[in-house]
Amino acid sequence: MKDLLNEPNKIYFIGSKGAGKSSLVRAILNKEFNENISASPTQITIAKYEIENKTFTLKDLTDKNDFKITKIFLNEIEDVKCLFCLFSLTDKNAFEYAKTVLGMVSESLRSNTDIIFVLCGTKYDLIEADPSQRQISEEEINNYISSTLPGATYFNFSAKTKLNLDKIKGVINEIEIPIQEEEEDEIEDPKKNNEAAKNKSCIII
């Protein structure tokens, strides 16, 4: 687990308790939908996902403290390739929570154009079964995206029916990871090493 915490190429999943973050991560990993997953108010789920010879670290983060989530995300922003923000279409408060958290990081998202941002309205199967359960309209969502994060991608999603899962995986698959060239080993000069050791202000053991 500690090794994954330090891995680059992170894909973040943020949203309120019960928004469906763990279910989306499970769906991406091709695991069966589990209705009995309990929503934790403070939880970090980390998993490794490999696709098309690329490896990503999926990080599902939940916390009561909005500022803590923001701080963790901003501290790791150089390693973040994609950010998914989820909210349940049946919960107005979940949408407001998503807007609050995104409001804290929207400037960083706009300035870091390499980060792909995806907004997901979850539990769409419940809306299909009973349209009266819908609490956030498509118009509200589109207006928010156009005014706050233009260019962001939006998907309706259902972990139960796998609605738009293929498109979500497609977004991840298109993420480009730069190939780092291996540096040639330099031949060490003993004299230079001795001089450098004398000038060091600390000793590394």
mmCIF file of C-alpha atoms in Angstrom:
data_model
loop_
_atom_site.group_PDB
_atom_site.id
_atom_site.type_symbol
_atom_site.label_atom_id
_atom_site.label_comp_id
_atom_site.label_asym_id
_atom_site.label_seq_id
_atom_site.Cartn_x
_atom_site.Cartn_y
_atom_site.Cartn_z
ATOM 1 C CA MET A 1 0.000 0.000 0.000
ATOM 2 C CA LYS A 2 2.825 2.437 0.884
ATOM 3 C CA ASP A 3 4.452 1.786 -2.493
ATOM 4 C CA LEU A 4 1.221 2.702 -4.303
ATOM 5 C CA LEU A 5 0.942 5.932 -2.313
ATOM 6 C CA ASN A 6 4.195 7.096 -3.897
ATOM 7 C CA GLU A 7 3.435 5.912 -7.435
ATOM 8 C CA PRO A 8 3.055 8.505 -10.223
ATOM 9 C CA ASN A 9 0.266 8.503 -12.822
ATOM 10 C CA LYS A 10 -2.508 8.881 -10.269
ATOM 11 C CA ILE A 11 -6.197 8.962 -11.121
ATOM 12 C CA TYR A 12 -8.198 10.641 -8.383
ATOM 13 C CA PHE A 13 -11.831 9.950 -7.487
ATOM 14 C CA ILE A 14 -13.451 12.534 -5.224
ATOM 15 C CA GLY A 15 -17.001 13.110 -4.086
ATOM 16 C CA SER A 16 -19.195 12.922 -1.021
ATOM 17 C CA LYS A 17 -19.936 9.844 1.045
ATOM 18 C CA GLY A 18 -22.121 7.461 -0.956
ATOM 19 C CA ALA A 19 -21.414 9.099 -4.322
ATOM 20 C CA GLY A 20 -20.255 5.785 -5.796
ATOM 21 C CA LYS A 21 -16.496 6.265 -5.956
ATOM 22 C CA SER A 22 -15.608 2.768 -4.759
ATOM 23 C CA SER A 23 -18.198 1.287 -7.110
ATOM 24 C CA LEU A 24 -16.679 3.113 -10.082
ATOM 25 C CA VAL A 25 -13.177 1.959 -9.130
ATOM 26 C CA ARG A 26 -14.462 -1.621 -8.836
ATOM 27 C CA ALA A 27 -16.167 -1.335 -12.229
ATOM 28 C CA ILE A 28 -12.958 -0.086 -13.854
ATOM 29 C CA LEU A 29 -11.137 -3.064 -12.340
ATOM 30 C CA ASN A 30 -13.809 -5.380 -13.819
ATOM 31 C CA LYS A 31 -15.128 -6.410 -10.414
ATOM 32 C CA GLU A 32 -18.766 -7.299 -9.834
ATOM 33 C CA PHE A 33 -21.156 -4.632 -8.585
ATOM 34 C CA ASN A 34 -21.720 -4.927 -4.838
ATOM 35 C CA GLU A 35 -24.753 -3.199 -3.358
ATOM 36 C CA ASN A 36 -23.491 -3.930 0.161
ATOM 37 C CA ILE A 37 -20.394 -1.716 -0.006
ATOM 38 C CA SER A 38 -20.593 0.542 3.032
ATOM 39 C CA ALA A 39 -19.848 4.226 2.513
ATOM 40 C CA SER A 40 -17.116 5.382 4.879
ATOM 41 C CA PRO A 41 -16.903 9.057 5.918
ATOM 42 C CA THR A 42 -13.084 8.833 6.021
ATOM 43 C CA GLN A 43 -11.555 6.404 3.587
ATOM 44 C CA ILE A 44 -8.750 6.097 1.073
ATOM 45 C CA THR A 45 -8.933 3.252 -1.412
ATOM 46 C CA ILE A 46 -5.900 2.645 -3.600
ATOM 47 C CA ALA A 47 -5.576 0.158 -6.451
ATOM 48 C CA LYS A 48 -3.354 -0.429 -9.448
ATOM 49 C CA TYR A 49 -4.880 -0.493 -12.931
ATOM 50 C CA GLU A 50 -3.048 -1.575 -16.067
ATOM 51 C CA ILE A 51 -4.288 -0.974 -19.596
ATOM 52 C CA GLU A 52 -2.515 -0.873 -22.955
ATOM 53 C CA ASN A 53 0.920 -1.285 -21.333
ATOM 54 C CA LYS A 54 0.235 1.678 -19.038
ATOM 55 C CA THR A 55 -0.056 1.505 -15.264
ATOM 56 C CA PHE A 56 -2.168 3.895 -13.198
ATOM 57 C CA THR A 57 -2.786 4.272 -9.484
ATOM 58 C CA LEU A 58 -6.494 4.677 -8.751
ATOM 59 C CA LYS A 59 -7.071 6.710 -5.604
ATOM 60 C CA ASP A 60 -10.586 6.973 -4.155
ATOM 61 C CA LEU A 61 -10.573 9.622 -1.446
ATOM 62 C CA THR A 62 -13.305 10.512 1.014
ATOM 63 C CA ASP A 63 -13.100 12.770 4.030
ATOM 64 C CA LYS A 64 -15.456 14.927 6.075
ATOM 65 C CA ASN A 65 -12.915 17.729 5.773
ATOM 66 C CA ASP A 66 -13.097 19.339 2.310
ATOM 67 C CA PHE A 67 -9.820 21.157 2.922
ATOM 68 C CA LYS A 68 -7.998 17.905 3.694
ATOM 69 C CA ILE A 69 -9.078 16.423 0.358
ATOM 70 C CA THR A 70 -8.003 19.582 -1.436
ATOM 71 C CA LYS A 71 -4.619 19.643 0.298
ATOM 72 C CA ILE A 72 -3.863 16.011 -0.560
ATOM 73 C CA PHE A 73 -4.864 16.552 -4.188
ATOM 74 C CA LEU A 74 -2.831 19.746 -4.600
ATOM 75 C CA ASN A 75 0.223 18.202 -2.914
ATOM 76 C CA GLU A 76 0.190 15.392 -5.470
ATOM 77 C CA ILE A 77 -1.020 17.383 -8.482
ATOM 78 C CA GLU A 78 2.214 16.853 -10.438
ATOM 79 C CA ASP A 79 1.543 13.108 -10.428
ATOM 80 C CA VAL A 80 -2.197 13.359 -11.170
ATOM 81 C CA LYS A 81 -3.207 12.473 -14.722
ATOM 82 C CA CYS A 82 -6.976 12.503 -14.338
ATOM 83 C CA LEU A 83 -9.556 13.671 -11.806
ATOM 84 C CA PHE A 84 -13.020 12.136 -11.541
ATOM 85 C CA CYS A 85 -15.542 14.036 -9.451
ATOM 86 C CA LEU A 86 -18.675 12.039 -8.618
ATOM 87 C CA PHE A 87 -22.073 12.952 -7.239
ATOM 88 C CA SER A 88 -25.283 10.986 -6.946
ATOM 89 C CA LEU A 89 -28.042 12.260 -9.212
ATOM 90 C CA THR A 90 -30.473 11.416 -6.395
ATOM 91 C CA ASP A 91 -28.765 13.667 -3.840
ATOM 92 C CA LYS A 92 -28.756 17.462 -4.181
ATOM 93 C CA ASN A 93 -26.280 17.790 -1.309
ATOM 94 C CA ALA A 94 -23.821 15.539 -3.132
ATOM 95 C CA PHE A 95 -23.821 17.941 -6.080
ATOM 96 C CA GLU A 96 -23.284 20.923 -3.766
ATOM 97 C CA TYR A 97 -20.417 19.074 -2.082
ATOM 98 C CA ALA A 98 -18.826 18.369 -5.472
ATOM 99 C CA LYS A 99 -19.074 22.049 -6.408
ATOM 100 C CA THR A 100 -17.491 23.075 -3.094
ATOM 101 C CA VAL A 101 -14.485 20.786 -3.506
ATOM 102 C CA LEU A 102 -14.066 21.652 -7.182
ATOM 103 C CA GLY A 103 -14.250 25.345 -6.318
ATOM 104 C CA MET A 104 -11.098 24.853 -4.242
ATOM 105 C CA VAL A 105 -9.131 23.170 -7.031
ATOM 106 C CA SER A 106 -10.667 24.671 -10.185
ATOM 107 C CA GLU A 107 -7.866 27.213 -10.621
ATOM 108 C CA SER A 108 -5.252 24.458 -10.414
ATOM 109 C CA LEU A 109 -7.204 22.375 -12.910
ATOM 110 C CA ARG A 110 -7.372 25.271 -15.359
ATOM 111 C CA SER A 111 -3.644 26.006 -15.038
ATOM 112 C CA ASN A 112 -2.658 22.320 -15.293
ATOM 113 C CA THR A 113 -4.130 21.591 -18.687
ATOM 114 C CA ASP A 114 -2.507 18.135 -18.793
ATOM 115 C CA ILE A 115 -4.946 16.908 -16.136
ATOM 116 C CA ILE A 116 -8.083 15.393 -17.628
ATOM 117 C CA PHE A 117 -11.195 16.292 -15.656
ATOM 118 C CA VAL A 118 -14.344 14.164 -15.699
ATOM 119 C CA LEU A 119 -17.598 14.874 -13.859
ATOM 120 C CA CYS A 120 -19.888 11.874 -13.245
ATOM 121 C CA GLY A 121 -23.532 11.842 -12.216
ATOM 122 C CA THR A 122 -23.926 8.416 -10.618
ATOM 123 C CA LYS A 123 -26.747 5.984 -9.773
ATOM 124 C CA TYR A 124 -28.420 6.607 -13.115
ATOM 125 C CA ASP A 125 -30.176 3.234 -12.861
ATOM 126 C CA LEU A 126 -32.258 4.642 -10.002
ATOM 127 C CA ILE A 127 -33.293 7.580 -12.214
ATOM 128 C CA GLU A 128 -34.307 5.239 -15.008
ATOM 129 C CA ALA A 129 -36.390 3.152 -12.611
ATOM 130 C CA ASP A 130 -38.016 6.188 -10.997
ATOM 131 C CA PRO A 131 -37.464 9.604 -12.666
ATOM 132 C CA SER A 132 -38.925 11.357 -9.611
ATOM 133 C CA GLN A 133 -35.752 10.469 -7.673
ATOM 134 C CA ARG A 134 -33.695 12.815 -9.833
ATOM 135 C CA GLN A 135 -32.603 15.914 -7.881
ATOM 136 C CA ILE A 136 -30.118 17.495 -10.288
ATOM 137 C CA SER A 137 -31.207 18.330 -13.824
ATOM 138 C CA GLU A 138 -29.045 18.055 -16.931
ATOM 139 C CA GLU A 139 -29.448 21.806 -17.357
ATOM 140 C CA GLU A 140 -27.973 22.482 -13.909
ATOM 141 C CA ILE A 141 -25.016 20.244 -14.657
ATOM 142 C CA ASN A 142 -24.349 21.774 -18.087
ATOM 143 C CA ASN A 143 -24.617 25.317 -16.728
ATOM 144 C CA TYR A 144 -22.162 24.520 -13.952
ATOM 145 C CA ILE A 145 -19.604 22.984 -16.318
ATOM 146 C CA SER A 146 -19.806 25.809 -18.864
ATOM 147 C CA SER A 147 -19.437 28.507 -16.189
ATOM 148 C CA THR A 148 -16.798 26.860 -13.986
ATOM 149 C CA LEU A 149 -14.838 24.219 -15.916
ATOM 150 C CA PRO A 150 -15.463 24.613 -19.626
ATOM 151 C CA GLY A 151 -14.107 21.715 -21.627
ATOM 152 C CA ALA A 152 -14.686 19.184 -18.861
ATOM 153 C CA THR A 153 -16.177 15.825 -19.793
ATOM 154 C CA TYR A 154 -19.461 14.683 -18.246
ATOM 155 C CA PHE A 155 -20.950 11.184 -18.045
ATOM 156 C CA ASN A 156 -24.073 9.745 -16.508
ATOM 157 C CA PHE A 157 -22.930 6.533 -14.836
ATOM 158 C CA SER A 158 -24.410 3.436 -13.259
ATOM 159 C CA ALA A 159 -22.170 0.881 -11.570
ATOM 160 C CA LYS A 160 -25.067 -1.554 -11.606
ATOM 161 C CA THR A 161 -25.823 -1.428 -15.345
ATOM 162 C CA LYS A 162 -22.282 -0.350 -16.398
ATOM 163 C CA LEU A 163 -23.750 2.646 -18.247
ATOM 164 C CA ASN A 164 -20.902 4.568 -19.973
ATOM 165 C CA LEU A 165 -18.222 2.402 -18.315
ATOM 166 C CA ASP A 166 -16.676 1.777 -21.738
ATOM 167 C CA LYS A 167 -16.440 5.534 -22.353
ATOM 168 C CA ILE A 168 -14.867 6.116 -18.934
ATOM 169 C CA LYS A 169 -12.277 3.431 -19.619
ATOM 170 C CA GLY A 170 -11.731 5.040 -23.013
ATOM 171 C CA VAL A 171 -10.849 8.343 -21.321
ATOM 172 C CA ILE A 172 -8.288 6.567 -19.137
ATOM 173 C CA ASN A 173 -6.891 4.655 -22.097
ATOM 174 C CA GLU A 174 -6.237 7.890 -23.979
ATOM 175 C CA ILE A 175 -4.115 9.354 -21.189
ATOM 176 C CA GLU A 176 -0.586 9.803 -22.441
ATOM 177 C CA ILE A 177 2.318 8.832 -20.225
ATOM 178 C CA PRO A 178 5.702 10.197 -21.293
ATOM 179 C CA ILE A 179 8.361 7.551 -21.751
ATOM 180 C CA GLN A 180 11.384 8.313 -19.630
ATOM 181 C CA GLU A 181 14.661 7.574 -21.332
ATOM 182 C CA GLU A 182 17.183 5.672 -19.275
ATOM 183 C CA GLU A 183 20.235 7.733 -18.450
ATOM 184 C CA GLU A 184 23.612 6.256 -19.185
ATOM 185 C CA ASP A 185 25.688 5.478 -16.118
ATOM 186 C CA GLU A 186 28.565 7.891 -15.719
ATOM 187 C CA ILE A 187 32.005 6.610 -14.791
ATOM 188 C CA GLU A 188 32.716 7.835 -11.287
ATOM 189 C CA ASP A 189 35.845 9.822 -10.631
ATOM 190 C CA PRO A 190 37.241 8.901 -7.158
ATOM 191 C CA LYS A 191 38.938 12.306 -6.805
ATOM 192 C CA LYS A 192 35.697 14.197 -7.461
ATOM 193 C CA ASN A 193 33.822 11.967 -5.027
ATOM 194 C CA ASN A 194 36.362 12.665 -2.288
ATOM 195 C CA GLU A 195 36.143 16.428 -2.858
ATOM 196 C CA ALA A 196 32.353 16.334 -2.853
ATOM 197 C CA ALA A 197 32.345 14.348 0.378
ATOM 198 C CA LYS A 198 34.474 17.004 2.074
ATOM 199 C CA ASN A 199 32.069 19.762 1.026
ATOM 200 C CA LYS A 200 28.907 17.962 2.218
ATOM 201 C CA SER A 201 27.180 19.506 5.212
ATOM 202 C CA CYS A 202 25.455 16.250 6.158
ATOM 203 C CA ILE A 203 26.171 12.560 6.062
ATOM 204 C CA ILE A 204 23.806 10.176 4.306
ATOM 205 C CA ILE A 205 23.870 6.645 5.690
#
